[in-house]
Amino acid sequence: MLRTALRNVLAHKARLIMTALAVLLGVAFVSGTLVFADTTANAFRNASAQSLKGVAVSVRAEAATATDTAAPDTAGGEDGRPATALDSALARKIRQLPGVASVRPTVHGEATLAGKDGRPFHADTHGQNLATNYQPGKDGKDSHFPLKEGRGPAAEGELALDATTAAKAGYRIGDTVRFATDGPALTKRLVGTVSTDDPQVTAGGSLTLFDTRTAQKLFHHPGQFDEIAVAAGPGADEYALTDQVQALLPKDGVSATSGAELAAEQSAQIAESTGYLTKTLLVFAGIALFVGVFLIANTFTMLISQRSREIALMRAVGASRRQVVRSVLIEAALLGLVASAGGFSLGLGIATALRPLLNTTGAALPDGPLVITPAAPLASLAVGVLVTVLAAWLPSRKAAKIAPVAALRSVDQTPPARALMLRNILGALLTGAGVLVMLYVATLRTSTESHLMTAMLGATLTLGGVIALAPLLSRPLITLAGHVTTRFFGVGGKLAEQNALRNPRRTAATASALMIGLALITGLTVGAHSAQYAMAKEATQGLTADYKVNYSTARGLDSAAATKIARVPGVAAAAPIAAAQFATHGEYAVITGTDPKAFGKAAQLDFRTGSLHAIGPGRIAVSDEFAGRAGLQVGATLDAEMGGGTDSGKAHRKKLTVVGIYAKTRTTDEALGTLTDVLPYSVTKQLDNVLVKTEPRQAAGLDRKIRAALGDSPLLKVRSQEQLVKDNNESVTTVLSMMYGLLGMALVIAILGVVNTLAMSVFERTREIGMLRAIGLDRAGIRQMVRLESVVISLFGAVLGIGTGTFLAWAGGGLTTSSMHEYETVLPWGRLGTFLVLALMTGVLAAIWPARRAARLNMLQSIQPS
């Protein structure tokens, strides 16, 4: 039986090539993901090891508390960070401990640059625009940042950049660099460029270096640091040294951690961060393999049907059912092994391409050599062989049940009606259960973990049920399509319809592979389009301003910013916006402070009662939602606790009178008052943003004048309504593009399934095609018949996929309404139409080779009895 399996594999190379490609692509995704995960984890570990190289003890200030953030120390740096105990005196004490080789005190911060052309550089990569202090040794160089050109910064007016950032921003040694740390623009002269292996920088961020005094002035207090790294001398015990350092530290606010403990912490963080990404990618690899199962099962079913006489003869000469099953499974295992080996090789290319691809979305993955552990190839081979064998198991059992005499009488038998009936009953039960679960999900309004699991269960049941019902659904849908093909293409269209209906199971299996991919893509597209529509609506709801001005950092704009903007020629109104917390009647909320007169020109509120003009000192308007929760109405007097709740210890009581109730918008939150009533109680004591309304036909180009009026800081954002919508939708668009790319593998496999089914169907119908040629159907008619059959099957899969995906997106959309109040299902008709067109094109392209093969069949040889 082993020799028989080997002979069958070699005898049907052309027929099995599509199946091998399906396994190859699915395994490539799995192996690529596994290698990528090992490579990324190793790159992070290397970067971590490099940053911890020579660090025996790390002394760090503990994170500031919420109270510290709310009330920053005015003696701090420009970012208002509170003072820490990590000062030069402590660094000197640690340096004097026995066993200490060296001490490196470090200041950490962020600096956003403007390019040589004046435009903000990496302004949106907040958290990756690193800044620190350059610490030269006796040779005048810092070993942590090797110089590429020039020298390190040594005075307040100097800085250095990493070489990549300097090149991209267009700076050369001697140029004046404009940057911002947390507010207005600053300038310093570029004196050097350095290299660094920090993953945040190598993945697209930037690095700015200052001398220590300047860094402290910009980011902290004079003489103070964020971290003190301690290097141990020869023979020193790391843990004993950590205890000695800890003994020097104050009891609160500062802690010492050994290098080994830091490495363990970072290793755990790396495993957690890379593990989530790996699991996500493996889910899509599983989808690709699941789609491949349909192709593999379809292929083996058709091969067994074609070899029914051969199997009958084997049974007649003494082969048992178990031996027939074993022969088919050995054949599948051999195919899976060869295809998996090729898939693993292709997976190495996928692993190499994933890092730069994900870094374009801001993933900040470090560079590093490709890492191939024994687990990756072994797991890939095991998955490929297992999937192929499992897919071939049912066809092998079907082969073993063929009676020798029945097999000799017929080559292609219709599936038993009883088997199809059982399948239809099972499909109806699964579909019904799935639909009921999804209808229940549609009533939910929160996306808790349990609700998400329920939605996943409902989607799985629905998809499984539709797959099981596909043979039953194929007849009415393909018959309907057949009326169209017959009307426009005559006999060729009628023959295509009949060929697609001849074996409902085969047609359904082929269409199901395409259906799964399109269902997932449609669901994602409908959900993402609806979310983007809701986000765009929320971003501009009640907003008539032409521009919104704010900083990319949390500190906010200077309180005089609105006045400066209002003086810009072409500006009709500039409404300052600040927010603060307040509590009343047992309810906590946010109140927006503004200039009511300017706000009336930059925004539009729908007042239920009262008006915007009634707002003034001590007089506020509240949203209808908050009024309902707190039991408020016009004329009510509030004893409000401004600036926090009763437990914060920072609240200030203030008498406020309700003079209006409006429909809540994203611009105004729960309450609206004057700037003088709100600004003193805001967290930063600064403006959150300024809404700008321009004079008629003056909006174009006014953003540059507004930037100039505010000092043109690289942190400054001046965005139009279109840009606000684009920024809000950017994350959804990026994720959707990635999902399209990942699900594209499943669609490629589905297309291969259509090609494979048609090619093998042509082989089965050799005599039939010969007879059609004999009675007058020309080669063009044969090609048209095969193409139309392919199009009909593809459109059947597309209709099922688009319909199922749309239903799942509608039912699951309710889970987002808690965080996105404007969410409603909005169908992207253009994209759905594009999917149908792509399905039609898939059918046409998939039929090219099978149609040519059918048209080239020799008429006389085809009609000869086998």
PDB file of C-alpha atoms in Angstrom, residues 417-649:
ATOM      1  CA  ALA A 417     -29.914  11.738  -0.732  1.00  0.00           C
ATOM      2  CA  ARG A 418     -29.910  10.532   2.888  1.00  0.00           C
ATOM      3  CA  ALA A 419     -26.395  11.933   3.462  1.00  0.00           C
ATOM      4  CA  LEU A 420     -27.393  15.305   2.036  1.00  0.00           C
ATOM      5  CA  MET A 421     -30.558  15.309   4.163  1.00  0.00           C
ATOM      6  CA  LEU A 422     -28.561  14.734   7.349  1.00  0.00           C
ATOM      7  CA  ARG A 423     -26.178  17.515   6.313  1.00  0.00           C
ATOM      8  CA  ASN A 424     -29.068  19.892   5.631  1.00  0.00           C
ATOM      9  CA  ILE A 425     -30.640  19.168   9.029  1.00  0.00           C
ATOM     10  CA  LEU A 426     -27.318  19.739  10.797  1.00  0.00           C
ATOM     11  CA  GLY A 427     -26.751  22.941   8.817  1.00  0.00           C
ATOM     12  CA  ALA A 428     -30.214  24.260   9.665  1.00  0.00           C
ATOM     13  CA  LEU A 429     -29.671  23.589  13.379  1.00  0.00           C
ATOM     14  CA  LEU A 430     -26.240  25.269  13.391  1.00  0.00           C
ATOM     15  CA  THR A 431     -27.453  28.266  11.389  1.00  0.00           C
ATOM     16  CA  GLY A 432     -30.535  28.694  13.562  1.00  0.00           C
ATOM     17  CA  ALA A 433     -28.480  28.530  16.740  1.00  0.00           C
ATOM     18  CA  GLY A 434     -25.929  30.976  15.352  1.00  0.00           C
ATOM     19  CA  VAL A 435     -28.565  33.463  14.209  1.00  0.00           C
ATOM     20  CA  LEU A 436     -30.313  33.338  17.595  1.00  0.00           C
ATOM     21  CA  VAL A 437     -27.027  33.959  19.426  1.00  0.00           C
ATOM     22  CA  MET A 438     -26.185  36.874  17.120  1.00  0.00           C
ATOM     23  CA  LEU A 439     -29.670  38.376  17.549  1.00  0.00           C
ATOM     24  CA  TYR A 440     -29.061  38.242  21.303  1.00  0.00           C
ATOM     25  CA  VAL A 441     -25.664  39.916  20.772  1.00  0.00           C
ATOM     26  CA  ALA A 442     -27.420  42.658  18.790  1.00  0.00           C
ATOM     27  CA  THR A 443     -29.320  43.624  21.961  1.00  0.00           C
ATOM     28  CA  LEU A 444     -26.117  44.082  24.003  1.00  0.00           C
ATOM     29  CA  ARG A 445     -24.555  47.516  24.362  1.00  0.00           C
ATOM     30  CA  THR A 446     -21.222  46.823  26.084  1.00  0.00           C
ATOM     31  CA  SER A 447     -18.125  45.028  24.799  1.00  0.00           C
ATOM     32  CA  THR A 448     -17.162  43.014  27.874  1.00  0.00           C
ATOM     33  CA  GLU A 449     -15.007  39.919  27.468  1.00  0.00           C
ATOM     34  CA  SER A 450     -17.982  37.600  27.982  1.00  0.00           C
ATOM     35  CA  HIS A 451     -20.026  39.479  25.371  1.00  0.00           C
ATOM     36  CA  LEU A 452     -17.173  39.250  22.865  1.00  0.00           C
ATOM     37  CA  MET A 453     -16.872  35.500  23.469  1.00  0.00           C
ATOM     38  CA  THR A 454     -20.624  35.156  22.925  1.00  0.00           C
ATOM     39  CA  ALA A 455     -20.341  37.074  19.645  1.00  0.00           C
ATOM     40  CA  MET A 456     -17.454  34.842  18.500  1.00  0.00           C
ATOM     41  CA  LEU A 457     -19.513  31.738  19.330  1.00  0.00           C
ATOM     42  CA  GLY A 458     -22.495  33.062  17.379  1.00  0.00           C
ATOM     43  CA  ALA A 459     -20.332  33.968  14.375  1.00  0.00           C
ATOM     44  CA  THR A 460     -18.695  30.526  14.373  1.00  0.00           C
ATOM     45  CA  LEU A 461     -22.040  28.738  14.563  1.00  0.00           C
ATOM     46  CA  THR A 462     -23.490  30.902  11.782  1.00  0.00           C
ATOM     47  CA  LEU A 463     -20.520  30.353   9.464  1.00  0.00           C
ATOM     48  CA  GLY A 464     -20.498  26.633  10.186  1.00  0.00           C
ATOM     49  CA  GLY A 465     -24.222  26.384   9.497  1.00  0.00           C
ATOM     50  CA  VAL A 466     -23.991  28.272   6.201  1.00  0.00           C
ATOM     51  CA  ILE A 467     -21.116  26.023   5.113  1.00  0.00           C
ATOM     52  CA  ALA A 468     -23.199  22.931   5.902  1.00  0.00           C
ATOM     53  CA  LEU A 469     -26.239  24.366   4.070  1.00  0.00           C
ATOM     54  CA  ALA A 470     -24.219  25.453   1.033  1.00  0.00           C
ATOM     55  CA  PRO A 471     -25.210  22.400  -1.119  1.00  0.00           C
ATOM     56  CA  LEU A 472     -28.900  23.109  -0.411  1.00  0.00           C
ATOM     57  CA  LEU A 473     -28.512  26.841  -1.055  1.00  0.00           C
ATOM     58  CA  SER A 474     -26.552  26.245  -4.251  1.00  0.00           C
ATOM     59  CA  ARG A 475     -29.539  24.998  -6.246  1.00  0.00           C
ATOM     60  CA  PRO A 476     -31.818  28.090  -6.025  1.00  0.00           C
ATOM     61  CA  LEU A 477     -28.977  30.610  -6.233  1.00  0.00           C
ATOM     62  CA  ILE A 478     -27.151  28.920  -9.102  1.00  0.00           C
ATOM     63  CA  THR A 479     -30.451  28.321 -10.909  1.00  0.00           C
ATOM     64  CA  LEU A 480     -31.162  32.044 -10.639  1.00  0.00           C
ATOM     65  CA  ALA A 481     -27.705  32.830 -11.986  1.00  0.00           C
ATOM     66  CA  GLY A 482     -28.283  30.237 -14.700  1.00  0.00           C
ATOM     67  CA  HIS A 483     -31.315  32.129 -15.990  1.00  0.00           C
ATOM     68  CA  VAL A 484     -29.039  35.134 -16.527  1.00  0.00           C
ATOM     69  CA  THR A 485     -26.240  33.149 -18.190  1.00  0.00           C
ATOM     70  CA  THR A 486     -28.731  31.297 -20.401  1.00  0.00           C
ATOM     71  CA  ARG A 487     -30.420  34.543 -21.462  1.00  0.00           C
ATOM     72  CA  PHE A 488     -27.143  36.232 -22.440  1.00  0.00           C
ATOM     73  CA  PHE A 489     -24.980  33.277 -23.494  1.00  0.00           C
ATOM     74  CA  GLY A 490     -27.462  30.696 -24.724  1.00  0.00           C
ATOM     75  CA  VAL A 491     -26.468  27.027 -24.678  1.00  0.00           C
ATOM     76  CA  GLY A 492     -23.071  27.758 -23.057  1.00  0.00           C
ATOM     77  CA  GLY A 493     -24.777  29.473 -20.132  1.00  0.00           C
ATOM     78  CA  LYS A 494     -27.276  26.614 -19.692  1.00  0.00           C
ATOM     79  CA  LEU A 495     -24.502  24.012 -19.729  1.00  0.00           C
ATOM     80  CA  ALA A 496     -22.531  26.029 -17.160  1.00  0.00           C
ATOM     81  CA  GLU A 497     -25.557  26.059 -14.857  1.00  0.00           C
ATOM     82  CA  GLN A 498     -26.075  22.307 -15.182  1.00  0.00           C
ATOM     83  CA  ASN A 499     -22.385  21.552 -14.614  1.00  0.00           C
ATOM     84  CA  ALA A 500     -22.360  23.654 -11.424  1.00  0.00           C
ATOM     85  CA  LEU A 501     -25.473  21.858 -10.148  1.00  0.00           C
ATOM     86  CA  ARG A 502     -24.264  18.369 -11.093  1.00  0.00           C
ATOM     87  CA  ASN A 503     -22.426  17.790  -7.812  1.00  0.00           C
ATOM     88  CA  PRO A 504     -23.812  20.140  -5.109  1.00  0.00           C
ATOM     89  CA  ARG A 505     -21.230  19.027  -2.548  1.00  0.00           C
ATOM     90  CA  ARG A 506     -18.293  19.836  -4.782  1.00  0.00           C
ATOM     91  CA  THR A 507     -19.738  23.182  -5.832  1.00  0.00           C
ATOM     92  CA  ALA A 508     -20.532  24.045  -2.212  1.00  0.00           C
ATOM     93  CA  ALA A 509     -17.059  23.085  -0.997  1.00  0.00           C
ATOM     94  CA  THR A 510     -15.435  25.219  -3.696  1.00  0.00           C
ATOM     95  CA  ALA A 511     -17.708  28.194  -3.043  1.00  0.00           C
ATOM     96  CA  SER A 512     -17.406  27.836   0.755  1.00  0.00           C
ATOM     97  CA  ALA A 513     -13.670  28.487   0.652  1.00  0.00           C
ATOM     98  CA  LEU A 514     -14.337  31.785  -1.137  1.00  0.00           C
ATOM     99  CA  MET A 515     -17.321  32.463   1.106  1.00  0.00           C
ATOM    100  CA  ILE A 516     -15.297  32.268   4.343  1.00  0.00           C
ATOM    101  CA  GLY A 517     -12.712  34.768   3.147  1.00  0.00           C
ATOM    102  CA  LEU A 518     -15.311  37.202   1.810  1.00  0.00           C
ATOM    103  CA  ALA A 519     -17.499  36.845   4.935  1.00  0.00           C
ATOM    104  CA  LEU A 520     -14.603  37.862   7.164  1.00  0.00           C
ATOM    105  CA  ILE A 521     -13.504  40.709   4.888  1.00  0.00           C
ATOM    106  CA  THR A 522     -17.085  41.942   4.483  1.00  0.00           C
ATOM    107  CA  GLY A 523     -17.688  41.831   8.229  1.00  0.00           C
ATOM    108  CA  LEU A 524     -14.513  43.823   8.871  1.00  0.00           C
ATOM    109  CA  THR A 525     -15.335  46.303   6.112  1.00  0.00           C
ATOM    110  CA  VAL A 526     -18.906  46.945   7.247  1.00  0.00           C
ATOM    111  CA  GLY A 527     -17.851  47.234  10.897  1.00  0.00           C
ATOM    112  CA  ALA A 528     -14.906  49.524  10.111  1.00  0.00           C
ATOM    113  CA  HIS A 529     -16.939  51.698   7.723  1.00  0.00           C
ATOM    114  CA  SER A 530     -19.698  52.086  10.328  1.00  0.00           C
ATOM    115  CA  ALA A 531     -17.116  52.944  13.016  1.00  0.00           C
ATOM    116  CA  GLN A 532     -15.449  55.502  10.742  1.00  0.00           C
ATOM    117  CA  TYR A 533     -18.808  57.052   9.953  1.00  0.00           C
ATOM    118  CA  ALA A 534     -19.620  57.312  13.675  1.00  0.00           C
ATOM    119  CA  MET A 535     -16.172  58.705  14.532  1.00  0.00           C
ATOM    120  CA  ALA A 536     -16.427  61.296  11.765  1.00  0.00           C
ATOM    121  CA  LYS A 537     -19.859  62.290  13.011  1.00  0.00           C
ATOM    122  CA  GLU A 538     -18.638  62.578  16.605  1.00  0.00           C
ATOM    123  CA  ALA A 539     -15.486  64.498  15.591  1.00  0.00           C
ATOM    124  CA  THR A 540     -17.461  67.266  13.901  1.00  0.00           C
ATOM    125  CA  GLN A 541     -20.782  67.062  15.753  1.00  0.00           C
ATOM    126  CA  GLY A 542     -21.889  70.536  16.688  1.00  0.00           C
ATOM    127  CA  LEU A 543     -18.631  71.974  15.299  1.00  0.00           C
ATOM    128  CA  THR A 544     -18.807  74.809  12.770  1.00  0.00           C
ATOM    129  CA  ALA A 545     -15.215  75.952  13.334  1.00  0.00           C
ATOM    130  CA  ASP A 546     -12.823  75.744  10.393  1.00  0.00           C
ATOM    131  CA  TYR A 547      -9.809  74.794  12.546  1.00  0.00           C
ATOM    132  CA  LYS A 548      -9.076  73.162  15.878  1.00  0.00           C
ATOM    133  CA  VAL A 549      -5.792  74.177  17.518  1.00  0.00           C
ATOM    134  CA  ASN A 550      -4.083  72.175  20.264  1.00  0.00           C
ATOM    135  CA  TYR A 551      -0.767  70.699  21.360  1.00  0.00           C
ATOM    136  CA  SER A 552       0.050  67.027  20.864  1.00  0.00           C
ATOM    137  CA  THR A 553       1.064  66.851  24.550  1.00  0.00           C
ATOM    138  CA  ALA A 554      -1.246  66.877  27.552  1.00  0.00           C
ATOM    139  CA  ARG A 555      -0.065  70.172  29.025  1.00  0.00           C
ATOM    140  CA  GLY A 556      -2.199  72.362  26.749  1.00  0.00           C
ATOM    141  CA  LEU A 557      -2.082  75.844  25.258  1.00  0.00           C
ATOM    142  CA  ASP A 558      -1.249  79.054  27.039  1.00  0.00           C
ATOM    143  CA  SER A 559      -4.363  80.864  28.275  1.00  0.00           C
ATOM    144  CA  ALA A 560      -3.536  83.786  25.944  1.00  0.00           C
ATOM    145  CA  ALA A 561      -3.511  81.563  22.848  1.00  0.00           C
ATOM    146  CA  ALA A 562      -7.103  82.416  21.870  1.00  0.00           C
ATOM    147  CA  THR A 563      -6.351  86.146  22.024  1.00  0.00           C
ATOM    148  CA  LYS A 564      -3.279  85.706  19.811  1.00  0.00           C
ATOM    149  CA  ILE A 565      -5.235  83.687  17.268  1.00  0.00           C
ATOM    150  CA  ALA A 566      -8.105  86.199  17.231  1.00  0.00           C
ATOM    151  CA  ARG A 567      -5.641  88.889  16.096  1.00  0.00           C
ATOM    152  CA  VAL A 568      -4.641  86.910  13.004  1.00  0.00           C
ATOM    153  CA  PRO A 569      -6.094  88.540   9.848  1.00  0.00           C
ATOM    154  CA  GLY A 570      -8.914  86.395   8.467  1.00  0.00           C
ATOM    155  CA  VAL A 571     -10.006  84.950  11.834  1.00  0.00           C
ATOM    156  CA  ALA A 572     -13.623  85.736  12.718  1.00  0.00           C
ATOM    157  CA  ALA A 573     -13.634  84.137  16.177  1.00  0.00           C
ATOM    158  CA  ALA A 574     -11.331  82.084  18.409  1.00  0.00           C
ATOM    159  CA  ALA A 575     -13.100  80.161  21.172  1.00  0.00           C
ATOM    160  CA  PRO A 576     -10.857  78.957  24.018  1.00  0.00           C
ATOM    161  CA  ILE A 577     -11.731  75.541  25.430  1.00  0.00           C
ATOM    162  CA  ALA A 578     -10.764  74.226  28.869  1.00  0.00           C
ATOM    163  CA  ALA A 579     -12.219  71.336  30.867  1.00  0.00           C
ATOM    164  CA  ALA A 580     -12.472  70.493  34.554  1.00  0.00           C
ATOM    165  CA  GLN A 581     -14.153  67.861  36.675  1.00  0.00           C
ATOM    166  CA  PHE A 582     -17.032  68.721  38.943  1.00  0.00           C
ATOM    167  CA  ALA A 583     -19.525  66.851  41.069  1.00  0.00           C
ATOM    168  CA  THR A 584     -23.086  67.643  42.111  1.00  0.00           C
ATOM    169  CA  HIS A 585     -26.141  65.707  43.256  1.00  0.00           C
ATOM    170  CA  GLY A 586     -23.965  62.616  43.599  1.00  0.00           C
ATOM    171  CA  GLU A 587     -22.956  62.707  39.923  1.00  0.00           C
ATOM    172  CA  TYR A 588     -19.447  63.283  38.536  1.00  0.00           C
ATOM    173  CA  ALA A 589     -19.058  65.051  35.208  1.00  0.00           C
ATOM    174  CA  VAL A 590     -16.851  67.281  33.059  1.00  0.00           C
ATOM    175  CA  ILE A 591     -17.590  70.943  32.491  1.00  0.00           C
ATOM    176  CA  THR A 592     -16.278  72.821  29.448  1.00  0.00           C
ATOM    177  CA  GLY A 593     -15.221  76.427  29.903  1.00  0.00           C
ATOM    178  CA  THR A 594     -15.197  78.886  27.002  1.00  0.00           C
ATOM    179  CA  ASP A 595     -16.051  82.398  25.812  1.00  0.00           C
ATOM    180  CA  PRO A 596     -19.789  82.014  25.033  1.00  0.00           C
ATOM    181  CA  LYS A 597     -19.785  84.740  22.373  1.00  0.00           C
ATOM    182  CA  ALA A 598     -16.860  83.243  20.399  1.00  0.00           C
ATOM    183  CA  PHE A 599     -18.121  79.724  21.035  1.00  0.00           C
ATOM    184  CA  GLY A 600     -21.436  80.577  19.400  1.00  0.00           C
ATOM    185  CA  LYS A 601     -19.579  81.276  16.137  1.00  0.00           C
ATOM    186  CA  ALA A 602     -17.315  78.204  16.293  1.00  0.00           C
ATOM    187  CA  ALA A 603     -19.876  75.613  17.438  1.00  0.00           C
ATOM    188  CA  GLN A 604     -23.579  74.994  17.256  1.00  0.00           C
ATOM    189  CA  LEU A 605     -25.537  73.538  20.154  1.00  0.00           C
ATOM    190  CA  ASP A 606     -29.104  72.272  20.039  1.00  0.00           C
ATOM    191  CA  PHE A 607     -30.668  73.854  23.136  1.00  0.00           C
ATOM    192  CA  ARG A 608     -33.749  72.122  24.505  1.00  0.00           C
ATOM    193  CA  THR A 609     -34.433  75.023  26.882  1.00  0.00           C
ATOM    194  CA  GLY A 610     -32.547  78.249  27.553  1.00  0.00           C
ATOM    195  CA  SER A 611     -29.837  79.606  25.275  1.00  0.00           C
ATOM    196  CA  LEU A 612     -26.092  80.028  24.888  1.00  0.00           C
ATOM    197  CA  HIS A 613     -26.321  83.791  25.482  1.00  0.00           C
ATOM    198  CA  ALA A 614     -27.616  83.188  29.006  1.00  0.00           C
ATOM    199  CA  ILE A 615     -24.331  81.606  30.072  1.00  0.00           C
ATOM    200  CA  GLY A 616     -22.118  83.862  32.162  1.00  0.00           C
ATOM    201  CA  PRO A 617     -20.153  83.983  35.422  1.00  0.00           C
ATOM    202  CA  GLY A 618     -21.830  81.516  37.791  1.00  0.00           C
ATOM    203  CA  ARG A 619     -24.362  80.503  35.099  1.00  0.00           C
ATOM    204  CA  ILE A 620     -23.965  77.232  33.170  1.00  0.00           C
ATOM    205  CA  ALA A 621     -25.812  75.038  30.712  1.00  0.00           C
ATOM    206  CA  VAL A 622     -25.926  71.247  31.063  1.00  0.00           C
ATOM    207  CA  SER A 623     -26.486  68.410  28.600  1.00  0.00           C
ATOM    208  CA  ASP A 624     -29.829  66.645  28.495  1.00  0.00           C
ATOM    209  CA  GLU A 625     -28.167  63.362  29.522  1.00  0.00           C
ATOM    210  CA  PHE A 626     -26.564  64.870  32.624  1.00  0.00           C
ATOM    211  CA  ALA A 627     -29.722  66.795  33.497  1.00  0.00           C
ATOM    212  CA  GLY A 628     -31.635  63.527  33.457  1.00  0.00           C
ATOM    213  CA  ARG A 629     -29.079  61.723  35.642  1.00  0.00           C
ATOM    214  CA  ALA A 630     -28.742  64.525  38.195  1.00  0.00           C
ATOM    215  CA  GLY A 631     -32.401  65.601  38.136  1.00  0.00           C
ATOM    216  CA  LEU A 632     -31.641  69.145  36.975  1.00  0.00           C
ATOM    217  CA  GLN A 633     -33.758  71.736  35.200  1.00  0.00           C
ATOM    218  CA  VAL A 634     -33.418  75.385  34.203  1.00  0.00           C
ATOM    219  CA  GLY A 635     -33.262  77.599  37.276  1.00  0.00           C
ATOM    220  CA  ALA A 636     -31.710  74.953  39.529  1.00  0.00           C
ATOM    221  CA  THR A 637     -28.804  76.071  41.721  1.00  0.00           C
ATOM    222  CA  LEU A 638     -25.888  73.681  42.111  1.00  0.00           C
ATOM    223  CA  ASP A 639     -23.499  73.424  45.023  1.00  0.00           C
ATOM    224  CA  ALA A 640     -20.748  72.077  42.741  1.00  0.00           C
ATOM    225  CA  GLU A 641     -17.444  70.617  43.856  1.00  0.00           C
ATOM    226  CA  MET A 642     -15.034  71.900  41.236  1.00  0.00           C
ATOM    227  CA  GLY A 643     -11.737  70.240  40.343  1.00  0.00           C
ATOM    228  CA  GLY A 644     -12.478  66.739  41.656  1.00  0.00           C
ATOM    229  CA  GLY A 645     -14.735  64.544  43.726  1.00  0.00           C
ATOM    230  CA  THR A 646     -15.335  64.540  47.435  1.00  0.00           C
ATOM    231  CA  ASP A 647     -12.514  62.025  47.995  1.00  0.00           C
ATOM    232  CA  SER A 648      -9.793  63.934  46.177  1.00  0.00           C
ATOM    233  CA  GLY A 649      -9.166  66.533  48.817  1.00  0.00           C
TER     234      GLY A 649
END
